[in-house]
Amino acid sequence: MRKSKAVTAACCVAVALLLSLLTSCGGAASTTPTPPASPWGEIVTLGETEQTDAPDIIIQPDQVIAAWIGADERGVHQDMRALRTDGLSEIVVLPLPPVHPYAQQVAAGSAGHFHLLWLDALADETRLFSALVTNTPELERGPTIVSDEHTLRYTALANGDGSLWTVTSGGVIAEPSLYARYIDAAGRPRLEDRSAAVSDADWPALLRDDTGALWLFWLRHSDGQVLRSPFVDGWTENPQIISPGLALNPGDRLMDFNAALNSQDTYLFWNVTRADGRPESWYARGRLDTVTWGAPQRLRFDMIDAPFETGFNTGTAQQAAEGERDLVWARPLATSPDVLPVAGLADNRLVVLYLRAGAVAGYQQITTMNGLLGAPNLLTDRDRHLYLAWAEVGSSGSARLRLTMTRR
């Protein structure tokens, strides 16, 4: 446990080195002009920082708020910026006392508020923290410690009434378990003793189906198999193995694990960096009412010279099918009624694939870039507009944070 701070510090150094290497490999990254508008609209530069994560975003009726980890002569801090109809706001530095914050997420709260979540050091351990932020944005409550045990990863899902559920993995690092905690609309974790909801488990992913029921997916720590269970008031019910999981070789690193669903299908996505540095994205598909899923397969496609209607306000895309082109750093929309958009990188192009009936069906190029630093973030609103945020190679060892959307 005592090496947590050292590990976190080492990660920060590694991120800076990675950004520096990618910048030098990218050649003219420091003089890269602002890209032209995407097919969706203007591409906005939110800022530059030393992180590989895409900025997380939350969509509101009259603005989009982006959050990221910033660093300058003042130290490390948590930054936010709003894109409104009249343009970008100034960057707001929240008065939070972070040590080495990372894995930042935002989640919907009650009217005029949202939740900010992140991992950070506490003494010799890492914990999940939360804060309640107004739409201004201004800090109203926090930082609040959510997890009681050393925390590796987490997933969060808003409940629609201002509250949210979180599921963390952690405890004993060699034998992690999952822990569920509820945060109310005022940003207060429910105060109660709770044992581990699931043992021998890591990489949790929460989803809500079209009936409103919650489902929890996770990877069994001992063998990587995927399990699924209804999630009822913080507890799992009758967990079932649904996929053999993804095989990892010595030196390979699992970067993230996500689940997504629509009315017909459920999808699982793995982003992996192989021992030689190559990123790969894999996916599996099944149904909530079955336990017989196929093994993961590479996310690959080929374009077809014919129009494809996405069902979103994206304009017309191209048809696509399973093929030989790799999509890496895949990030799906969490839920979608029919066609599932998945953003990622293909041949130095930021693209969105559209999956239908469990297979690749459409393709849309968003922009070209020198290098994507990690999985982007993809959201939609009630009017079926799409919002895409990402971190690309910037200048002088920094990441350039971008945002584009179909709502103009």
Coordinates of C-alpha atoms in Angstrom, one line a residue:
M1 CA 0.0 0.0 0.0
R2 CA 2.8 2.4 0.8
K3 CA 3.9 2.7 -2.8
S4 CA 0.7 4.4 -4.0
K5 CA 2.1 7.9 -4.0
A6 CA 5.3 6.8 -5.8
V7 CA 3.2 4.9 -8.4
T8 CA 1.0 8.0 -9.0
A9 CA 4.0 10.3 -9.3
A10 CA 5.7 7.8 -11.7
C11 CA 2.5 7.8 -13.8
C12 CA 2.6 11.6 -14.0
V13 CA 6.2 11.5 -15.2
A14 CA 5.3 8.7 -17.7
V15 CA 2.5 10.8 -19.1
A16 CA 4.8 13.8 -19.6
L17 CA 7.4 11.5 -21.3
L18 CA 4.7 9.9 -23.5
L19 CA 3.4 13.3 -24.6
S20 CA 6.9 14.5 -25.3
L21 CA 7.7 11.5 -27.4
L22 CA 4.5 11.6 -29.3
T23 CA 5.0 15.3 -30.0
S24 CA 8.5 14.7 -31.4
C25 CA 7.3 11.7 -33.4
G26 CA 4.5 13.9 -34.8
G27 CA 7.0 16.2 -36.5
A28 CA 5.3 19.6 -36.9
A29 CA 2.8 19.1 -34.0
S30 CA 3.8 22.4 -32.5
T31 CA 2.8 24.3 -35.7
T32 CA -0.3 22.3 -36.4
P33 CA -3.0 24.8 -37.3
T34 CA -6.5 24.6 -36.0
P35 CA -8.2 21.9 -38.0
P36 CA -11.0 22.8 -40.4
A37 CA -14.6 22.3 -39.3
S38 CA -15.7 18.7 -39.0
P39 CA -18.8 17.4 -40.9
W40 CA -20.6 18.1 -37.6
G41 CA -19.5 21.7 -37.2
E42 CA -16.7 23.8 -35.7
I43 CA -13.8 22.1 -33.9
V44 CA -13.1 24.0 -30.6
T45 CA -9.8 24.0 -28.8
L46 CA -10.6 23.9 -25.1
G47 CA -7.0 24.2 -23.9
E48 CA -3.7 22.3 -23.5
T49 CA -2.5 20.2 -20.6
E50 CA -0.2 17.4 -19.7
Q51 CA -2.7 14.5 -19.7
T52 CA -3.6 11.8 -22.1
D53 CA -7.3 11.5 -21.1
A54 CA -9.9 13.3 -23.2
P55 CA -11.8 16.0 -21.4
D56 CA -15.0 14.8 -19.9
I57 CA -18.1 16.7 -20.9
I58 CA -21.6 17.3 -19.6
I59 CA -24.4 18.6 -21.8
Q60 CA -26.8 21.2 -20.6
P61 CA -29.7 23.1 -22.3
D62 CA -27.6 26.2 -23.1
Q63 CA -24.0 25.1 -22.7
V64 CA -21.5 22.2 -22.7
I65 CA -19.1 22.1 -19.8
A66 CA -15.7 20.3 -20.2
A67 CA -13.5 19.2 -17.3
W68 CA -9.8 18.2 -17.2
I69 CA -6.7 18.1 -15.1
G70 CA -4.5 21.2 -15.5
A71 CA -1.0 22.0 -14.4
D72 CA 1.1 25.2 -14.3
E73 CA 3.3 27.2 -12.0
R74 CA 0.5 27.0 -9.4
G75 CA 0.7 23.2 -9.4
V76 CA -1.9 20.6 -10.4
H77 CA -5.5 21.7 -10.4
Q78 CA -9.0 20.7 -11.8
D79 CA -10.2 23.0 -14.6
M80 CA -13.5 23.6 -16.3
R81 CA -14.6 25.6 -19.3
A82 CA -18.1 26.1 -20.8
L83 CA -18.9 26.4 -24.4
R84 CA -22.0 28.6 -24.8
T85 CA -23.8 30.2 -27.7
D86 CA -21.7 33.3 -27.4
G87 CA -18.4 31.3 -27.3
L88 CA -16.0 29.8 -24.8
S89 CA -15.9 31.0 -21.2
E90 CA -12.7 31.6 -19.3
I91 CA -11.1 28.6 -17.8
V92 CA -12.3 28.1 -14.2
V93 CA -9.9 26.5 -11.7
L94 CA -11.9 24.8 -9.0
P95 CA -10.8 25.4 -5.4
L96 CA -10.1 21.7 -4.7
P97 CA -6.9 20.5 -3.0
P98 CA -5.8 17.7 -5.4
V99 CA -2.5 15.8 -4.9
H100 CA -2.4 13.8 -8.2
P101 CA -5.9 13.7 -9.5
Y102 CA -6.8 11.5 -12.5
A103 CA -9.6 9.4 -14.0
Q104 CA -11.9 12.5 -13.9
Q105 CA -15.6 12.1 -14.7
V106 CA -18.7 14.3 -14.6
A107 CA -22.3 13.1 -14.0
A108 CA -25.6 14.8 -14.1
G109 CA -27.0 16.2 -10.8
S110 CA -30.1 18.1 -9.8
A111 CA -31.2 21.2 -11.6
G112 CA -28.3 23.7 -11.8
H113 CA -25.7 21.2 -10.5
F114 CA -23.6 18.3 -11.6
H115 CA -21.2 15.8 -9.9
L116 CA -17.4 15.8 -10.4
L117 CA -15.6 12.5 -9.6
W118 CA -11.9 11.6 -9.7
L119 CA -9.3 9.4 -8.1
D120 CA -6.6 10.9 -5.9
A121 CA -4.1 10.1 -3.2
L122 CA -5.1 10.0 0.5
A123 CA -2.2 9.2 2.8
D124 CA -0.7 6.0 1.3
E125 CA -3.8 5.0 -0.7
T126 CA -5.9 6.1 -3.7
R127 CA -9.5 6.9 -3.1
L128 CA -12.6 8.0 -5.1
F129 CA -13.5 11.7 -4.4
S130 CA -16.5 13.7 -5.4
A131 CA -17.6 17.3 -5.5
L132 CA -20.9 19.0 -6.3
V133 CA -20.5 21.8 -8.8
T134 CA -23.0 24.4 -10.0
N135 CA -23.6 25.2 -13.7
T136 CA -21.7 28.4 -13.3
P137 CA -19.4 26.4 -12.7
E138 CA -18.6 27.0 -9.0
L139 CA -17.8 24.5 -6.3
E140 CA -20.7 24.0 -3.9
R141 CA -19.6 20.9 -1.9
G142 CA -16.4 18.9 -1.7
P143 CA -14.0 17.4 -1.9
T144 CA -15.8 14.4 -0.4
I145 CA -14.2 11.0 0.1
V146 CA -16.5 8.3 -1.4
S147 CA -14.5 5.1 -1.1
D148 CA -13.2 3.7 2.1
E149 CA -10.6 1.3 0.6
H150 CA -7.7 1.6 -1.8
T151 CA -9.4 2.2 -5.1
L152 CA -8.2 1.1 -8.6
R153 CA -11.0 2.0 -10.9
Y154 CA -14.7 3.1 -10.9
T155 CA -17.8 3.6 -12.9
A156 CA -20.6 6.0 -12.2
L157 CA -24.2 6.3 -13.4
A158 CA -26.7 9.2 -12.8
N159 CA -30.2 8.2 -11.6
G160 CA -32.1 11.1 -13.2
D161 CA -33.1 12.7 -9.8
G162 CA -29.7 14.3 -9.0
S163 CA -28.3 11.2 -7.3
L164 CA -25.9 8.6 -8.7
W165 CA -24.5 5.2 -8.1
T166 CA -20.7 4.5 -8.1
V167 CA -19.0 1.1 -8.2
T168 CA -15.3 1.0 -7.4
S169 CA -12.8 -1.8 -7.6
G170 CA -10.1 -2.1 -5.0
G171 CA -9.3 -3.2 -1.5
V172 CA -6.5 -5.8 -1.6
I173 CA -4.7 -5.0 -4.8
A174 CA -3.8 -8.7 -5.5
E175 CA -7.4 -9.7 -4.9
P176 CA -9.7 -6.7 -5.8
S177 CA -13.4 -6.6 -5.1
L178 CA -16.2 -4.3 -6.2
Y179 CA -17.9 -1.8 -3.8
A180 CA -21.1 0.0 -4.6
R181 CA -21.9 3.4 -3.1
Y182 CA -24.8 5.9 -3.5
I183 CA -24.3 9.6 -3.7
D184 CA -27.4 11.8 -3.1
A185 CA -28.4 14.9 -5.0
A186 CA -26.6 17.1 -2.4
G187 CA -23.3 15.3 -3.1
R188 CA -23.3 13.2 0.1
P189 CA -22.3 9.6 0.0
R190 CA -24.7 7.3 1.9
L191 CA -23.2 6.7 5.3
E192 CA -23.4 3.0 6.0
D193 CA -21.1 0.0 6.4
R194 CA -21.1 -2.1 3.3
S195 CA -19.1 -5.2 2.5
A196 CA -17.8 -5.9 -1.0
A197 CA -20.6 -6.4 -3.5
V198 CA -18.5 -8.7 -5.7
S199 CA -15.2 -10.5 -4.9
D200 CA -12.4 -11.4 -7.4
A201 CA -13.6 -8.5 -9.6
D202 CA -12.2 -5.5 -11.5
W203 CA -13.1 -3.0 -14.3
P204 CA -16.7 -2.3 -13.4
A205 CA -19.2 -0.8 -16.0
L206 CA -22.7 0.3 -15.1
L207 CA -25.5 0.6 -17.7
R208 CA -29.2 1.4 -17.6
D209 CA -31.5 -0.4 -20.1
D210 CA -34.5 1.1 -21.8
T211 CA -36.8 -0.2 -19.0
G212 CA -34.8 1.8 -16.4
A213 CA -33.2 -1.3 -14.9
L214 CA -29.5 -1.1 -14.0
W215 CA -26.9 -3.7 -15.0
L216 CA -23.3 -4.2 -13.8
F217 CA -20.6 -5.7 -16.0
W218 CA -17.1 -6.5 -14.8
L219 CA -14.0 -8.6 -15.4
R220 CA -13.2 -11.5 -13.1
H221 CA -9.7 -10.6 -11.8
S222 CA -8.4 -14.2 -11.7
D223 CA -9.1 -15.1 -15.4
G224 CA -10.4 -12.0 -17.2
Q225 CA -13.9 -13.6 -18.0
V226 CA -16.8 -11.1 -18.3
L227 CA -19.6 -11.3 -15.8
R228 CA -23.0 -9.6 -15.8
S229 CA -25.7 -9.1 -13.2
P230 CA -28.7 -7.0 -12.5
F231 CA -27.8 -4.2 -10.1
V232 CA -30.5 -3.5 -7.5
D233 CA -30.0 -1.0 -4.8
G234 CA -26.2 -1.5 -4.8
W235 CA -26.2 -5.3 -4.9
T236 CA -25.8 -7.9 -7.7
E237 CA -28.2 -10.7 -8.3
N238 CA -27.3 -14.0 -9.8
P239 CA -24.1 -13.0 -11.6
Q240 CA -23.5 -14.9 -14.9
I241 CA -20.4 -15.4 -17.1
I242 CA -21.2 -14.1 -20.6
S243 CA -17.9 -13.9 -22.4
P244 CA -14.4 -15.6 -22.1
G245 CA -12.8 -12.2 -22.1
L246 CA -9.7 -10.9 -23.9
A247 CA -6.4 -12.8 -23.7
L248 CA -3.5 -10.6 -22.5
N249 CA 0.2 -11.6 -23.0
P250 CA 3.1 -10.6 -20.8
G251 CA 3.7 -6.9 -21.3
D252 CA 0.2 -6.1 -22.6
R253 CA -1.8 -3.6 -20.8
L254 CA -5.6 -3.2 -20.6
M255 CA -6.3 0.5 -20.9
D256 CA -10.1 0.5 -20.4
F257 CA -13.2 -1.7 -20.5
N258 CA -16.7 -0.3 -21.5
A259 CA -20.1 -1.7 -22.0
A260 CA -22.9 -0.2 -24.2
L261 CA -26.3 -1.3 -25.3
N262 CA -29.3 -0.5 -27.5
S263 CA -32.7 -2.0 -27.7
Q264 CA -31.5 -5.2 -29.4
D265 CA -27.9 -5.7 -28.5
T266 CA -25.3 -5.3 -25.7
Y267 CA -21.7 -4.6 -26.6
L268 CA -18.4 -4.9 -24.6
F269 CA -15.3 -3.0 -25.6
W270 CA -11.6 -3.5 -24.6
N271 CA -8.8 -1.0 -25.4
V272 CA -5.4 -2.6 -25.1
T273 CA -1.8 -1.5 -25.6
R274 CA 0.3 -4.4 -26.6
A275 CA 3.8 -5.0 -25.3
D276 CA 5.3 -3.3 -28.4
G277 CA 3.2 -0.2 -27.9
R278 CA 0.5 -1.0 -30.5
P279 CA -3.0 0.0 -29.5
E280 CA -5.9 -2.4 -30.3
S281 CA -9.6 -2.3 -29.8
W282 CA -11.7 -5.4 -29.4
Y283 CA -15.5 -6.0 -28.9
A284 CA -18.0 -8.6 -28.2
R285 CA -21.7 -8.6 -28.7
G286 CA -24.7 -10.4 -27.1
R287 CA -28.1 -9.8 -25.5
L288 CA -29.2 -9.1 -22.0
D289 CA -31.5 -12.1 -22.0
T290 CA -28.8 -14.6 -23.0
V291 CA -25.5 -15.9 -21.6
T292 CA -24.1 -17.3 -24.7
W293 CA -21.8 -14.6 -26.1
G294 CA -19.0 -15.0 -28.6
A295 CA -15.4 -14.3 -27.9
P296 CA -14.0 -10.8 -28.4
Q297 CA -12.9 -9.8 -31.9
R298 CA -10.9 -7.0 -33.3
L299 CA -12.8 -3.9 -34.3
R300 CA -12.1 -3.6 -38.0
F301 CA -14.0 -2.2 -40.9
D302 CA -13.9 -1.2 -44.6
M303 CA -15.8 1.7 -46.2
I304 CA -18.5 1.2 -48.9
D305 CA -19.3 3.9 -51.4
A306 CA -22.9 4.3 -50.5
P307 CA -24.8 6.6 -48.1
F308 CA -25.7 5.5 -44.6
E309 CA -28.3 7.1 -42.4
T310 CA -27.1 7.2 -38.8
G311 CA -30.4 8.1 -37.1
F312 CA -28.6 11.0 -35.4
N313 CA -28.2 14.6 -36.5
T314 CA -24.9 13.9 -38.1
G315 CA -25.8 14.3 -41.8
T316 CA -25.3 11.4 -44.1
A317 CA -22.4 9.0 -43.5
Q318 CA -20.9 6.2 -45.6
Q319 CA -21.9 2.5 -45.4
A320 CA -19.2 0.2 -43.9
A321 CA -18.8 -3.4 -43.1
E322 CA -16.3 -5.7 -41.3
G323 CA -13.0 -5.4 -43.0
E324 CA -9.2 -4.9 -42.6
R325 CA -8.9 -1.3 -41.3
D326 CA -8.3 -1.1 -37.6
L327 CA -10.2 1.2 -35.3
V328 CA -8.2 1.8 -32.1
W329 CA -9.0 3.8 -28.9
A330 CA -12.7 2.9 -29.3
R331 CA -15.2 4.6 -27.1
P332 CA -19.0 3.8 -27.6
L333 CA -22.0 5.9 -26.8
A334 CA -23.3 4.3 -23.6
T335 CA -26.9 3.7 -24.8
S336 CA -28.6 4.1 -28.2
P337 CA -32.0 3.1 -29.4
D338 CA -30.9 1.4 -32.6
V339 CA -27.6 2.3 -34.3
L340 CA -24.6 2.5 -31.8
P341 CA -22.0 5.2 -32.5
V342 CA -18.4 4.3 -31.6
A343 CA -15.6 6.9 -31.9
G344 CA -11.9 6.1 -32.3
L345 CA -8.8 6.5 -34.5
A346 CA -8.3 4.9 -37.9
D347 CA -5.3 5.8 -40.2
N348 CA -4.6 9.1 -38.3
R349 CA -8.3 10.1 -38.7
L350 CA -10.7 10.6 -35.9
V351 CA -13.8 8.7 -37.0
V352 CA -17.1 7.4 -35.8
L353 CA -18.3 3.9 -36.7
Y354 CA -21.9 3.0 -36.5
L355 CA -22.8 -0.5 -35.3
R356 CA -26.2 -2.1 -36.1
A357 CA -27.4 -5.6 -35.2
G358 CA -24.0 -6.4 -33.7
A359 CA -21.9 -5.5 -36.8
V360 CA -20.2 -2.5 -38.4
A361 CA -22.7 -0.7 -40.7
G362 CA -21.6 2.9 -41.1
Y363 CA -18.6 5.2 -41.1
Q364 CA -18.0 9.0 -40.8
Q365 CA -14.7 10.8 -40.7
I366 CA -14.5 13.7 -38.3
T367 CA -11.0 15.1 -38.8
T368 CA -7.3 14.2 -39.4
M369 CA -4.7 14.5 -36.6
N370 CA -1.1 13.8 -35.7
G371 CA -2.1 11.4 -33.0
L372 CA -4.9 10.5 -30.6
L373 CA -3.6 10.1 -27.0
G374 CA -6.4 7.9 -25.6
A375 CA -10.1 7.1 -26.1
P376 CA -12.3 10.1 -26.8
N377 CA -15.6 10.8 -25.1
L378 CA -18.9 10.5 -27.0
L379 CA -22.3 11.8 -25.7
T380 CA -25.7 12.5 -27.1
D381 CA -28.6 14.7 -26.0
R382 CA -32.4 14.2 -26.1
D383 CA -32.5 15.7 -29.6
R384 CA -30.0 13.1 -30.9
H385 CA -27.2 15.5 -31.4
L386 CA -23.7 14.0 -30.9
Y387 CA -20.8 15.6 -28.9
L388 CA -17.2 14.4 -29.2
A389 CA -14.3 15.4 -27.1
W390 CA -10.7 14.1 -27.4
A391 CA -7.0 14.8 -26.5
E392 CA -4.5 14.9 -29.4
V393 CA -0.8 15.5 -29.7
G394 CA -0.1 19.2 -28.9
S395 CA 3.0 21.2 -28.5
S396 CA 6.0 21.0 -26.2
G397 CA 4.9 17.8 -24.5
S398 CA 1.3 18.8 -24.0
A399 CA -2.1 17.5 -25.1
R400 CA -4.4 19.6 -27.1
L401 CA -8.0 19.2 -25.9
R402 CA -10.7 19.4 -28.6
L403 CA -14.5 19.4 -28.9
T404 CA -16.9 19.2 -31.8
M405 CA -20.7 18.6 -31.9
T406 CA -23.6 18.4 -34.3
R407 CA -25.5 21.1 -32.5
R408 CA -24.4 24.3 -34.1

